[in-house]
C-alpha atoms as one frame of an Amber mdcrd trajectory, in Angstrom:
protein
 -10.933 -12.791 -12.575  -7.366 -13.230 -11.337  -6.522 -16.357  -9.356  -5.806
 -15.614  -5.711  -2.131 -15.532  -4.817  -0.586 -18.470  -2.988   0.165 -16.672
   0.263   1.861 -19.677   1.837   4.303 -19.912  -1.103   4.938 -16.171  -0.946
   5.806 -16.412   2.751   8.047 -19.443   2.273   9.924 -17.820  -0.627  10.622
 -14.876   1.671  11.877 -17.195   4.430   8.942 -16.325   6.661   7.108 -18.914
   8.691   3.566 -19.563   7.501   1.140 -18.513  10.227  -2.573 -17.857  10.155
  -2.135 -14.146  11.023   0.433 -13.673   8.240  -1.828 -15.343   5.690  -4.841
 -13.331   6.886  -2.959 -10.011   6.741  -1.512 -10.775   3.286  -5.007 -11.595
   2.078  -6.390  -8.391   3.609  -3.768  -6.243   1.890  -4.406  -7.987  -1.445
  -8.176  -7.549  -1.132  -8.029  -3.942   0.124  -5.424  -1.945  -1.829  -4.111
   1.098   0.036  -5.753  -0.053   3.272  -4.934   1.623   6.542  -4.039  -0.494
   9.569  -7.573  -0.469  11.003  -8.975  -1.844   7.736  -6.334  -4.593   7.741
  -7.128  -5.431  11.375 -10.875  -5.667  10.627 -10.272  -7.909   7.606  -7.874
 -10.134   9.557 -10.427 -10.453  12.371 -13.100 -11.446   9.854 -10.809 -14.272
   8.718  -9.407 -15.363  12.083 -11.778 -14.234  14.756  -9.728 -12.586  17.459
  -6.317 -11.157  16.570  -4.615  -8.377  18.489  -3.687  -4.998  17.099  -0.068
  -5.700  18.042  -0.055  -8.998  16.128  -1.266  -7.247  12.984   1.288  -4.446
  13.409   4.035  -7.057  13.848   2.895  -8.971  10.748   2.710  -5.783   8.658
   6.239  -4.863   9.770   7.542  -8.354   8.840   5.740  -8.389   5.485   7.031
  -4.908   4.662  10.599  -5.878   5.593  10.275  -8.970   3.367   8.926  -6.734
   0.573   5.699  -8.716   0.305   3.737  -5.529   0.985   4.598  -1.873   0.567
   3.915   0.789   3.170   3.073   4.251   1.885   2.248   7.348   3.882   1.148
  10.418   1.953   1.835  13.639   3.831  -0.729  14.200   6.568  -2.342  10.780
   6.078  -2.295   7.477   7.908   0.107   4.784   6.744  -1.400   2.569   4.061
  -0.401  -0.856   2.783  -0.535  -2.315  -0.684   0.351  -5.600  -2.335   1.754
  -4.032  -5.498   5.485  -4.354  -4.922   8.527  -4.752  -7.109   7.834  -1.913
  -9.502   8.344   1.801  -9.259   4.778   3.092  -9.336   3.433   6.199  -7.657
   0.123   7.394  -6.226  -2.536  10.008  -6.697  -4.363  11.162  -3.540  -7.662
  13.024  -3.276  -7.348  16.096  -1.053 -11.033  15.875  -0.178 -11.783  12.231
   0.694  -8.299  10.705   0.840  -8.900   8.146  -1.923  -5.640   6.730  -3.315
  -4.965   5.218  -6.732  -1.849   3.784  -8.362  -0.092   5.756 -11.092   2.515
   4.135 -13.327   5.618   6.063 -14.280   4.912   8.209 -17.313   7.610   6.820
 -19.606   9.425   3.487 -19.791  10.219   1.113 -16.972  11.885   3.282 -14.340
  12.413   6.806 -15.688  11.694   8.265 -12.303  14.962   6.799 -11.037  17.014
   9.316 -12.973  17.417  12.264 -10.641  18.690  15.603 -11.895  21.469  15.283
  -9.279  21.838  12.006  -7.383  24.468  13.476  -4.991  26.397  10.195  -5.271
  23.494   8.034  -4.113  22.635   4.744  -5.802  18.912   5.291  -6.325  16.682
   2.211  -6.295  13.252   3.743  -5.720  11.467   7.033  -6.291   8.261   8.152
  -4.651   6.018  10.686  -6.307   2.638  11.637  -4.886   0.193  13.488  -7.068
  -2.487  15.450  -5.182  -5.854  16.523  -6.514  -9.566  15.855  -6.309 -11.039
  12.489  -7.277 -13.968  12.291  -9.743 -16.522  11.553  -6.996 -15.496  14.587
  -4.948 -15.267  16.798  -8.046 -18.873  16.079  -8.974 -20.096  16.182  -5.365
 -18.700  19.669  -4.700 -18.520  21.580  -8.003 -18.886  24.969  -6.287 -15.731
  24.390  -4.218 -13.613  24.575  -7.360 -15.132  27.938  -8.275 -14.349  29.342
  -4.799 -10.654  28.327  -4.935
């Protein structure tokens, strides 16, 4: 079992004031990888009691700007938040149920940062989304694959 992160230290190192909503939202994102905003709000309310939607949105925006959380939004899906930051990983998304999982780059540390033509840009991040069907959906609907 991994020790829980020191959220207060994380906030201070990012020059953010330590507040109960910020700690609760950081904890929610760490406990619920790839959570949508509603899931984060519910988890924050479990920890704090009453907290407004706007407060959680504001905290998520501040934490994302400070790079303490990462916001992802696969095409056609709600925005999701994750605590895995600072590396160049990607995601796989189930077309059926929307489940999301992390996928490391296939080779080396940051091979995905080498574009075939960078058009003069200094590239510091690449985002790849793999789409498919998760194991649970594959076994739940085996006939769907035959029909496709």
